[in-house]
Amino acid sequence: MSYLKRHGTRRVPQWAPIPGSDQVSNSSGGFAWTVDQWTRLRRFLVLGSEGGSYYASQWKLTRENAETVERCVREDGKRAVDEIVRVSDEGRAPKNDPALFALALAAGLGDDETRKAALDALPHVARTGTHLFQFASFVEGFRGWGRSLRRAVGRWYVAQPVDALAYQAVKYRQREGVTHRDLLRLAHPASHVSAGNPTLDVTPQHAGLFEWIVRGTESNGLPRLVEGFLRAQRAEKASETAALVHEYRLPREALETEHLASPEVWEALLENMPMTAMVRNLATMTRVGVIAPASAGTAKVVARLGDVERIRRARVHPIALLAALRTYQAGRGARGRGEWNPVREVVDALDAAFYTAFENVEPTGKRLLLALDVSGSMTFDSVAGVPHLSPRDASAALALVTAASEEQYEIVGFYVGRRGWKSDLKGPWDFLNNGLTPLAISPRQRLDDAIKTVTDLPFGGTDCALPMLYALAKEREVDTFVIYTDSETWAGELHPAQALSDYRRASGIDARLVVVGMVSNGFSIADPADPGMLDVVGFDTATPQLIAQFASGVL
């Protein structure tokens, strides 16, 4: 028996903790560090817990993340609220639901100052009627409808210009059984808002709109959009509906369902369609013929997808564009709802827009090794609840964003292919053929083609020490290793942090390691005591820029 192998300090297998460290067992039985609660809060706000992970159920991850949010709120409520607002307001997350949940928890379980800060932040996080409905559903789990909550919801309605509020009332009418009528009856803006803030008076125009929402009372003072909505609800022909869309700039949700099969109606809608709505409805517009080769509709869509400022103003998240690209190019919906013939120009425009949606990334001039964890755990379920977008697929897309700005990089996957490199460290899981293989993917490929290359790979074990071992064995000069993983590492004979130390010692390069967390669990392979290691959140829109700054030594 090798006593040193059973209890060493420089070469410890991943299924045992490094002696003297504060590593804990992760969900797969390996050992890693826990991320601090503020890092985990950020992971949750960006990635959510929808779908769970291979090793932890959705229920378990949600419960753990909720407990993390509560700890952050109780430790420093203002900091927690500021972080929630920052992630939501800057459009850094694929979905706003985690931020709404966290804000509702702060509004219910925080101290007086925290509750006030959370309710004051409501308009920044709940920017649409749907967001407000979701917040209302969440907050009831943490508190009752006291005066401060009624005032906050009332302020949300009164602070908006009446025309903007009419748009909210027409477009976002209900979610999960909550309606504007329900919230206005609870909030009583006329009695609660002015008492809490005399500068927010309920104008006659607001009062008339509230009367229509709550009681259906029609009056001459209603906004034009409401007038158009009422006429559209009574329209008998699609041509009449199309004319009303042009005249009143009505959103799709204001129209009768039977008229949404008309190309004329969709052509009218496309004229003023918001960016996020356009991305969601590409398949429908193709199916009805508005988007077709060389059509005017196609030209409009391609021009808007190429408009950098429009994409950023609309807070279109890269995952929304990636999901749209994969679905649209497939020619059929994820749930089998209809088929269409994808138009090449639109596919190319979506591909380019994906990169545009991230912050500008300055090239580092450094040598990077980008390593994709393609193990079985990374194929489970979805990122941020997006159907058929696994963490493994998403990691390939995210790696390409960094690769697109760099000249010196190599991309490898955690599996042993025909031309792959196999680790000579033998362990009880050697049947998994632990090793790495260079991946022939490039940002010069279309994004979905590159992702398919990764999707079709046979998976290996999760051994996040392999990139450093590979670089040593191949005598690669690497300044920064970037590993995209769920950090559920367990299969290796050496911890990743120890492998990085070995690489630094042997190569003479003060190499850095960035761990890109693709699941909102509480683990990381990065040693928090090592300033040359960094944890970032996968699919935060700021992540590629953070990687570049860390690799350059700015951070």
Coordinates of C-alpha atoms in Angstrom, one line a residue:
M1 CA 0.0 0.0 0.0
S2 CA 1.2 3.5 -0.9
Y3 CA 0.8 5.6 2.3
L4 CA 1.8 8.8 0.5
K5 CA -0.9 8.2 -2.1
R6 CA -3.5 7.7 0.7
H7 CA -2.4 10.9 2.5
G8 CA -0.2 13.2 0.5
T9 CA -0.3 17.0 0.3
R10 CA 0.9 17.8 -3.2
R11 CA -0.9 15.0 -5.1
V12 CA -4.3 14.2 -3.7
P13 CA -7.1 12.4 -5.6
Q14 CA -10.3 14.4 -6.2
W15 CA -12.4 11.9 -4.2
A16 CA -10.5 13.0 -1.0
P17 CA -10.0 16.5 0.4
I18 CA -6.6 18.3 0.2
P19 CA -5.2 18.0 3.8
G20 CA -5.4 21.3 5.6
S21 CA -7.9 22.8 3.2
D22 CA -11.5 23.6 3.8
Q23 CA -12.8 21.6 0.9
V24 CA -16.2 19.9 1.2
S25 CA -17.9 17.0 -0.6
N26 CA -19.7 18.1 -3.7
S27 CA -22.9 16.6 -5.1
S28 CA -21.0 13.9 -7.0
G29 CA -18.9 12.7 -4.1
G30 CA -15.7 14.5 -5.1
F31 CA -14.2 17.4 -3.1
A32 CA -14.1 21.0 -4.0
W33 CA -14.3 24.4 -2.4
T34 CA -17.6 26.1 -1.6
V35 CA -18.1 29.5 -3.2
D36 CA -18.9 32.3 -0.9
Q37 CA -22.5 33.2 -0.5
W38 CA -22.2 36.4 -2.6
T39 CA -20.8 34.4 -5.5
R40 CA -23.6 31.9 -5.2
L41 CA -26.2 34.7 -5.1
R42 CA -24.8 36.0 -8.3
R43 CA -24.8 32.5 -9.9
F44 CA -28.5 32.1 -8.9
L45 CA -29.5 35.5 -10.2
V46 CA -27.9 34.7 -13.6
L47 CA -28.5 31.0 -14.0
G48 CA -31.5 30.3 -11.7
S49 CA -32.1 26.7 -10.6
E50 CA -34.7 25.7 -13.1
G51 CA -34.1 22.1 -14.2
G52 CA -31.6 21.3 -11.5
S53 CA -28.4 19.5 -12.4
Y54 CA -27.3 15.9 -13.0
Y55 CA -26.4 15.4 -9.3
A56 CA -28.9 17.7 -7.6
S57 CA -32.6 18.0 -8.2
Q58 CA -34.3 21.3 -9.2
W59 CA -36.0 21.2 -5.8
K60 CA -32.7 20.8 -3.9
L61 CA -30.9 23.5 -5.9
T62 CA -33.8 25.9 -5.5
R63 CA -33.9 25.3 -1.7
E64 CA -30.2 25.8 -1.3
N65 CA -30.2 29.0 -3.4
A66 CA -33.2 30.4 -1.5
E67 CA -31.3 29.8 1.8
T68 CA -28.2 31.6 0.2
V69 CA -30.4 34.6 -0.8
E70 CA -31.8 34.7 2.8
R71 CA -28.3 34.6 4.3
C72 CA -27.1 37.5 2.1
V73 CA -30.2 39.5 2.9
R74 CA -29.7 39.0 6.7
E75 CA -26.0 39.8 6.5
D76 CA -26.2 42.9 4.4
G77 CA -29.6 43.6 3.0
K78 CA -28.7 46.7 1.0
R79 CA -25.8 45.0 -0.7
A80 CA -28.1 42.1 -1.6
V81 CA -30.7 44.4 -3.1
D82 CA -28.1 46.3 -5.0
E83 CA -26.8 43.1 -6.5
I84 CA -30.3 42.0 -7.5
V85 CA -31.0 45.4 -9.1
R86 CA -27.6 45.4 -10.9
V87 CA -28.0 41.9 -12.5
S88 CA -31.6 42.6 -13.5
D89 CA -31.3 46.2 -14.7
E90 CA -28.2 45.5 -16.8
G91 CA -29.9 42.6 -18.5
R92 CA -27.1 40.2 -17.4
A93 CA -29.4 37.2 -16.8
P94 CA -31.3 35.1 -19.3
K95 CA -34.5 35.2 -17.2
N96 CA -35.7 37.8 -14.7
D97 CA -37.5 35.3 -12.4
P98 CA -34.6 34.6 -10.0
A99 CA -34.1 38.4 -9.5
L100 CA -37.8 38.8 -8.8
F101 CA -37.8 35.9 -6.4
A102 CA -34.8 37.3 -4.5
L103 CA -36.3 40.8 -4.4
A104 CA -39.6 39.4 -3.0
L105 CA -37.6 37.5 -0.3
A106 CA -35.7 40.7 0.6
A107 CA -39.0 42.6 0.8
G108 CA -40.5 40.0 3.1
L109 CA -37.7 38.7 5.3
G110 CA -35.3 41.6 5.5
D111 CA -35.1 44.2 8.3
D112 CA -36.9 47.5 8.0
E113 CA -34.2 49.1 6.0
T114 CA -33.8 46.2 3.6
R115 CA -37.6 45.9 3.0
K116 CA -37.7 49.5 2.2
A117 CA -34.8 49.2 -0.2
A118 CA -36.4 46.2 -1.9
L119 CA -39.7 47.9 -2.4
D120 CA -38.1 51.1 -3.7
A121 CA -36.2 48.9 -6.2
L122 CA -39.4 47.3 -7.5
P123 CA -39.7 49.4 -10.7
H124 CA -36.0 48.6 -11.6
V125 CA -36.5 44.9 -11.4
A126 CA -40.2 44.5 -12.3
R127 CA -40.1 46.5 -15.6
T128 CA -43.2 44.9 -17.2
G129 CA -46.6 43.8 -16.1
T130 CA -45.5 40.2 -16.3
H131 CA -42.6 40.9 -13.9
L132 CA -45.0 42.6 -11.5
F133 CA -47.3 39.6 -11.5
Q134 CA -44.4 37.3 -10.9
F135 CA -43.2 39.5 -8.0
A136 CA -46.7 39.5 -6.5
S137 CA -46.8 35.7 -6.6
F138 CA -43.4 35.4 -4.9
V139 CA -43.9 38.0 -2.2
E140 CA -47.0 36.4 -0.9
G141 CA -44.8 33.5 0.2
F142 CA -42.8 35.8 2.5
R143 CA -45.2 38.4 3.8
G144 CA -48.7 39.8 3.8
W145 CA -50.1 42.8 1.9
G146 CA -49.3 45.5 4.4
R147 CA -49.3 49.2 3.8
S148 CA -45.7 49.4 2.5
L149 CA -46.2 46.7 -0.1
R150 CA -49.5 48.3 -1.2
R151 CA -47.8 51.6 -1.6
A152 CA -44.9 50.1 -3.6
V153 CA -47.3 48.4 -6.0
G154 CA -49.4 51.5 -6.3
R155 CA -46.3 53.6 -7.0
W156 CA -45.4 51.1 -9.8
Y157 CA -48.7 52.0 -11.5
V158 CA -48.8 55.8 -10.8
A159 CA -45.2 56.6 -11.6
Q160 CA -45.6 55.4 -15.2
P161 CA -46.9 57.8 -17.9
V162 CA -50.5 56.9 -18.7
D163 CA -49.7 55.8 -22.3
A164 CA -46.9 53.5 -21.1
L165 CA -49.3 52.1 -18.4
A166 CA -52.0 51.5 -21.1
Y167 CA -49.4 49.4 -23.0
Q168 CA -48.7 47.3 -19.9
A169 CA -52.4 46.8 -19.4
V170 CA -53.0 45.7 -23.0
K171 CA -49.9 43.6 -23.6
Y172 CA -49.4 41.9 -20.2
R173 CA -52.9 41.0 -19.0
Q174 CA -52.3 38.1 -16.6
R175 CA -49.7 35.5 -15.5
E176 CA -50.3 32.5 -13.2
G177 CA -53.7 33.8 -12.3
V178 CA -52.6 37.3 -11.3
T179 CA -54.1 40.3 -13.2
H180 CA -53.8 44.1 -13.1
R181 CA -57.3 44.1 -11.8
D182 CA -56.2 42.0 -8.8
L183 CA -53.2 44.2 -8.0
L184 CA -55.0 47.5 -8.3
R185 CA -57.7 46.3 -6.0
L186 CA -55.0 45.4 -3.4
A187 CA -52.9 48.5 -3.9
H188 CA -55.7 51.2 -4.0
P189 CA -53.2 53.7 -5.6
A190 CA -55.5 56.7 -5.0
S191 CA -55.5 56.2 -1.2
H192 CA -52.0 54.7 -0.6
V193 CA -49.6 56.3 -3.1
S194 CA -50.3 60.0 -2.3
A195 CA -50.1 59.3 1.4
G196 CA -46.7 57.8 1.0
N197 CA -45.3 60.2 -1.6
P198 CA -47.2 63.5 -2.1
T199 CA -45.3 64.1 -5.4
L200 CA -47.1 61.0 -7.0
D201 CA -50.7 62.2 -7.5
V202 CA -53.2 60.0 -9.3
T203 CA -54.1 62.0 -12.4
P204 CA -57.6 62.0 -13.9
Q205 CA -56.1 60.1 -16.8
H206 CA -54.6 57.4 -14.5
A207 CA -57.9 57.2 -12.6
G208 CA -59.9 56.7 -15.8
L209 CA -57.5 53.9 -16.9
F210 CA -57.7 52.2 -13.5
E211 CA -61.5 52.3 -13.7
W212 CA -61.4 50.6 -17.1
I213 CA -58.9 47.9 -15.8
V214 CA -60.9 47.2 -12.6
R215 CA -64.5 47.7 -13.7
G216 CA -64.4 47.8 -17.5
T217 CA -65.7 51.3 -17.5
E218 CA -65.2 53.0 -20.9
S219 CA -64.8 56.8 -21.0
N220 CA -63.7 59.4 -23.4
G221 CA -60.4 60.0 -21.6
L222 CA -59.0 56.5 -22.1
P223 CA -55.6 56.3 -24.0
R224 CA -55.7 55.7 -27.7
L225 CA -54.1 52.3 -27.3
V226 CA -57.0 51.1 -25.2
E227 CA -59.4 52.4 -27.8
G228 CA -57.5 50.4 -30.5
F229 CA -57.5 47.3 -28.3
L230 CA -61.3 47.5 -27.8
R231 CA -61.7 47.9 -31.6
A232 CA -59.3 45.0 -32.3
Q233 CA -61.3 42.7 -29.9
R234 CA -64.4 43.4 -32.0
A235 CA -62.7 43.1 -35.4
E236 CA -64.2 40.4 -37.7
K237 CA -61.6 40.4 -40.5
A238 CA -57.8 40.0 -40.5
S239 CA -57.5 43.0 -42.9
E240 CA -59.4 45.1 -40.3
T241 CA -57.1 43.9 -37.6
A242 CA -54.0 44.7 -39.7
A243 CA -55.3 48.3 -40.3
L244 CA -55.8 48.7 -36.5
V245 CA -52.3 47.5 -35.8
H246 CA -51.0 50.2 -38.2
E247 CA -53.2 52.9 -36.8
Y248 CA -52.7 52.2 -33.1
R249 CA -49.4 50.4 -33.0
L250 CA -51.0 47.5 -31.2
P251 CA -48.9 44.6 -29.9
R252 CA -49.7 41.0 -30.8
E253 CA -51.3 40.3 -27.4
A254 CA -54.1 42.8 -28.2
L255 CA -55.3 40.8 -31.2
E256 CA -57.8 38.0 -31.6
T257 CA -56.1 34.7 -32.0
E258 CA -57.8 33.7 -35.2
H259 CA -56.3 36.7 -37.0
L260 CA -52.7 35.7 -36.1
A261 CA -52.5 33.3 -39.0
S262 CA -52.7 36.2 -41.5
P263 CA -49.5 37.4 -43.2
E264 CA -51.0 40.9 -43.5
V265 CA -51.4 41.1 -39.7
W266 CA -47.8 40.0 -39.1
E267 CA -46.5 42.4 -41.6
A268 CA -48.3 45.2 -39.7
L269 CA -47.0 43.9 -36.4
L270 CA -43.4 43.7 -37.7
E271 CA -43.3 47.5 -38.4
N272 CA -43.1 48.4 -34.7
M273 CA -42.4 45.0 -33.0
P274 CA -40.0 45.2 -30.0
M275 CA -36.7 43.3 -30.5
T276 CA -37.4 40.6 -27.9
A277 CA -40.9 39.9 -29.4
M278 CA -39.3 39.8 -32.9
V279 CA -36.8 37.2 -31.8
R280 CA -39.5 35.0 -30.2
N281 CA -41.7 35.2 -33.3
L282 CA -39.2 34.5 -36.1
A283 CA -40.6 31.0 -36.7
T284 CA -44.2 32.2 -36.9
M285 CA -43.4 35.0 -39.3
T286 CA -41.5 32.5 -41.5
R287 CA -44.4 30.0 -41.3
V288 CA -46.9 32.6 -42.5
G289 CA -44.6 33.9 -45.2
V290 CA -43.6 37.3 -43.9
I291 CA -40.0 36.1 -43.6
A292 CA -39.0 34.5 -46.9
P293 CA -35.9 34.6 -49.2
A294 CA -35.4 38.1 -50.5
S295 CA -38.6 39.4 -48.8
A296 CA -39.0 42.9 -47.3
G297 CA -39.8 41.2 -44.0
T298 CA -36.4 39.3 -44.0
A299 CA -34.6 42.6 -44.8
K300 CA -36.2 44.3 -41.8
V301 CA -35.4 41.4 -39.5
V302 CA -31.8 41.1 -40.6
A303 CA -31.2 44.9 -40.3
R304 CA -32.6 44.9 -36.7
L305 CA -30.5 41.9 -35.7
G306 CA -27.5 43.7 -37.0
D307 CA -28.2 46.9 -35.0
V308 CA -25.9 46.8 -32.0
E309 CA -27.5 49.6 -30.1
R310 CA -31.0 48.2 -30.6
I311 CA -30.0 44.9 -29.2
R312 CA -28.4 46.4 -26.1
R313 CA -31.2 48.9 -25.4
A314 CA -33.7 46.0 -25.6
R315 CA -31.6 43.9 -23.1
V316 CA -31.7 40.9 -25.5
H317 CA -29.8 38.2 -23.6
P318 CA -27.3 36.0 -25.6
I319 CA -29.1 32.9 -24.4
A320 CA -32.4 34.2 -26.0
L321 CA -30.5 34.6 -29.3
L322 CA -28.8 31.3 -29.0
A323 CA -32.1 29.5 -28.2
A324 CA -33.7 31.3 -31.1
L325 CA -30.9 30.3 -33.4
R326 CA -31.0 26.7 -32.5
T327 CA -34.8 26.5 -32.7
Y328 CA -35.1 28.5 -35.9
Q329 CA -32.4 26.6 -37.7
A330 CA -34.0 23.3 -36.7
G331 CA -37.1 24.2 -38.6
R332 CA -39.4 22.9 -35.9
G333 CA -40.3 23.9 -32.4
A334 CA -38.9 22.3 -29.3
R335 CA -42.4 21.0 -28.4
G336 CA -43.2 20.1 -32.0
R337 CA -45.4 23.1 -32.6
G338 CA -45.4 23.6 -36.4
E339 CA -42.6 23.5 -39.0
W340 CA -41.0 26.1 -41.2
N341 CA -38.2 26.5 -43.7
P342 CA -35.4 28.5 -42.1
V343 CA -34.1 31.5 -44.2
R344 CA -30.4 31.5 -44.4
E345 CA -30.0 35.3 -44.0
V346 CA -31.9 35.2 -40.7
V347 CA -29.8 32.3 -39.4
D348 CA -26.6 34.2 -40.2
A349 CA -28.0 37.4 -38.6
L350 CA -28.9 35.5 -35.4
D351 CA -25.4 34.0 -35.3
A352 CA -23.8 37.5 -35.5
A353 CA -26.3 39.0 -33.0
F354 CA -25.2 36.4 -30.4
Y355 CA -21.7 37.8 -30.2
T356 CA -23.1 41.4 -30.3
A357 CA -25.2 40.8 -27.1
F358 CA -22.1 40.5 -24.9
E359 CA -20.1 43.4 -23.7
N360 CA -17.3 44.5 -25.9
V361 CA -14.3 42.2 -25.2
E362 CA -10.8 43.6 -25.7
P363 CA -8.2 41.0 -26.9
T364 CA -5.7 40.1 -24.1
G365 CA -2.7 39.2 -26.3
K366 CA -2.3 36.2 -23.9
R367 CA -2.1 32.5 -24.6
L368 CA -5.4 30.8 -23.5
L369 CA -6.4 27.2 -23.2
L370 CA -10.2 26.9 -23.2
A371 CA -11.3 23.6 -21.8
L372 CA -14.9 22.4 -22.1
D373 CA -16.3 19.9 -19.6
V374 CA -18.3 17.6 -21.9
S375 CA -18.9 15.0 -19.2
G376 CA -22.3 13.3 -18.6
S377 CA -23.3 15.8 -15.8
M378 CA -23.0 18.7 -18.3
T379 CA -25.5 17.1 -20.7
F380 CA -28.3 17.0 -18.1
D381 CA -31.3 19.3 -18.4
S382 CA -30.9 22.9 -19.5
V383 CA -29.2 26.3 -18.8
A384 CA -31.6 28.8 -17.2
G385 CA -34.6 26.6 -18.1
V386 CA -34.1 27.0 -21.9
P387 CA -35.3 23.7 -23.6
H388 CA -32.6 21.6 -25.2
L389 CA -29.8 23.9 -24.3
S390 CA -27.5 21.8 -22.0
P391 CA -24.7 23.3 -20.0
R392 CA -22.3 21.4 -22.3
D393 CA -23.8 23.1 -25.4
A394 CA -23.9 26.5 -23.7
S395 CA -20.2 26.2 -22.6
A396 CA -19.2 25.7 -26.3
A397 CA -21.0 28.8 -27.3
L398 CA -19.6 30.9 -24.4
A399 CA -16.0 29.7 -25.2
L400 CA -16.4 30.9 -28.8
V401 CA -17.2 34.5 -27.5
T402 CA -13.7 34.5 -25.9
A403 CA -12.1 32.8 -28.8
A404 CA -13.6 35.4 -31.2
S405 CA -11.5 38.2 -29.6
E406 CA -8.2 36.3 -29.2
E407 CA -5.4 35.2 -31.6
Q408 CA -3.6 32.7 -29.4
Y409 CA -6.0 30.1 -28.1
E410 CA -6.7 26.4 -28.1
I411 CA -10.0 24.7 -27.4
V412 CA -10.1 21.2 -25.9
G413 CA -12.8 18.9 -24.7
F414 CA -12.8 16.5 -21.7
Y415 CA -12.8 13.2 -23.7
V416 CA -10.3 11.0 -25.4
G417 CA -10.9 11.0 -29.2
R418 CA -9.1 9.4 -32.0
R419 CA -6.3 12.0 -31.9
G420 CA -6.7 12.7 -28.2
W421 CA -4.3 12.8 -25.3
K422 CA -4.8 10.3 -22.5
S423 CA -3.7 11.0 -18.9
D424 CA -1.2 8.6 -17.5
L425 CA -2.6 8.9 -14.0
K426 CA -4.3 5.7 -13.2
G427 CA -7.3 5.6 -10.8
P428 CA -10.3 3.5 -10.1
W429 CA -12.3 5.2 -12.9
D430 CA -9.7 4.7 -15.6
F431 CA -12.4 3.0 -17.7
L432 CA -13.6 6.5 -18.5
N433 CA -10.5 7.1 -20.6
N434 CA -9.7 10.4 -18.9
G435 CA -8.0 12.8 -21.3
L436 CA -8.4 15.7 -23.6
T437 CA -8.9 16.2 -27.4
P438 CA -8.4 19.4 -29.3
L439 CA -11.7 20.5 -30.7
A440 CA -12.0 21.7 -34.3
I441 CA -14.4 24.5 -33.5
S442 CA -13.9 28.1 -34.3
P443 CA -15.8 31.4 -34.2
R444 CA -15.5 31.4 -38.0
Q445 CA -18.0 28.6 -38.0
R446 CA -21.6 29.2 -37.6
L447 CA -22.4 29.0 -33.9
D448 CA -24.9 26.1 -34.1
D449 CA -22.5 24.0 -36.2
A450 CA -19.8 24.5 -33.6
I451 CA -22.1 23.5 -30.8
K452 CA -23.2 20.4 -32.7
T453 CA -19.5 19.3 -32.8
V454 CA -19.5 19.3 -29.0
T455 CA -23.0 17.8 -28.7
D456 CA -22.0 14.7 -30.7
L457 CA -18.9 13.9 -28.5
P458 CA -18.7 10.8 -26.3
F459 CA -18.4 12.1 -22.8
G460 CA -15.5 11.4 -20.4
G461 CA -15.2 11.7 -16.6
T462 CA -15.2 15.1 -14.9
D463 CA -11.5 15.6 -14.2
C464 CA -10.8 19.4 -14.2
A465 CA -7.1 18.9 -13.5
L466 CA -6.7 17.6 -17.1
P467 CA -6.1 21.0 -18.9
M468 CA -3.0 21.7 -16.7
L469 CA -1.7 18.1 -17.0
Y470 CA -2.3 18.3 -20.8
A471 CA -0.4 21.5 -21.1
L472 CA 2.5 20.0 -19.1
A473 CA 2.6 16.8 -21.1
K474 CA 2.4 18.7 -24.5
E475 CA 4.8 21.5 -23.3
R476 CA 2.1 24.1 -24.1
E477 CA 2.9 27.7 -23.0
V478 CA -0.4 28.8 -21.4
D479 CA -1.0 32.1 -19.6
T480 CA -4.6 31.5 -18.6
F481 CA -6.6 28.3 -18.4
V482 CA -10.4 28.8 -18.8
I483 CA -12.5 25.8 -17.7
Y484 CA -16.2 25.7 -18.4
T485 CA -17.7 23.3 -15.9
D486 CA -20.4 22.5 -13.3
S487 CA -17.5 21.9 -10.8
E488 CA -18.8 18.4 -9.9
T489 CA -15.3 17.1 -10.3
W490 CA -14.5 13.6 -8.9
A491 CA -12.7 11.4 -11.4
G492 CA -9.1 12.5 -11.2
E493 CA -6.0 11.5 -9.3
L494 CA -5.0 15.1 -8.7
H495 CA -7.0 18.2 -7.6
P496 CA -7.1 21.0 -10.3
A497 CA -5.5 23.5 -7.9
Q498 CA -2.6 21.2 -7.3
A499 CA -2.3 20.6 -11.1
L500 CA -2.1 24.4 -11.6
S501 CA 0.7 24.6 -9.0
D502 CA 2.6 21.8 -10.7
Y503 CA 2.2 23.6 -14.1
R504 CA 3.5 26.9 -12.7
R505 CA 6.4 25.2 -11.1
A506 CA 7.4 23.2 -14.1
S507 CA 6.8 25.9 -16.8
G508 CA 8.0 29.0 -15.0
I509 CA 4.8 30.7 -16.1
D510 CA 2.6 32.3 -13.4
A511 CA -0.5 30.8 -15.1
R512 CA -4.0 31.8 -14.1
L513 CA -7.2 29.8 -13.9
V514 CA -10.7 31.0 -14.6
V515 CA -13.6 28.7 -13.6
V516 CA -16.8 29.4 -15.5
G517 CA -19.6 28.0 -13.4
M518 CA -22.4 26.7 -15.7
V519 CA -24.8 25.5 -12.9
S520 CA -26.0 27.5 -9.9
N521 CA -24.6 25.1 -7.3
G522 CA -22.3 26.0 -4.4
F523 CA -19.0 24.5 -5.6
S524 CA -15.8 25.6 -7.3
I525 CA -12.5 24.0 -8.2
A526 CA -10.8 27.4 -7.8
D527 CA -8.9 27.8 -4.5
P528 CA -10.3 31.1 -3.0
A529 CA -7.0 31.6 -1.3
D530 CA -5.1 31.8 -4.6
P531 CA -5.3 35.2 -6.3
G532 CA -4.4 33.6 -9.6
M533 CA -7.8 31.8 -9.7
L534 CA -11.2 33.4 -10.5
D535 CA -14.8 32.2 -10.3
V536 CA -17.2 33.7 -12.8
V537 CA -20.8 32.9 -13.8
G538 CA -21.5 31.2 -17.0
F539 CA -23.8 33.3 -19.4
D540 CA -23.5 36.5 -17.4
T541 CA -23.2 39.0 -20.2
A542 CA -20.2 40.4 -18.4
T543 CA -18.3 37.1 -18.2
P544 CA -16.2 37.3 -21.4
Q545 CA -15.0 40.8 -20.4
L546 CA -14.2 39.6 -16.9
I547 CA -12.2 36.7 -18.3
A548 CA -10.2 39.1 -20.6
Q549 CA -9.5 41.5 -17.7
F550 CA -8.3 38.7 -15.4
A551 CA -6.2 37.2 -18.1
S552 CA -4.6 40.6 -18.8
G553 CA -3.9 41.2 -15.1
V554 CA -6.3 44.1 -14.8
L555 CA -8.3 42.2 -12.1

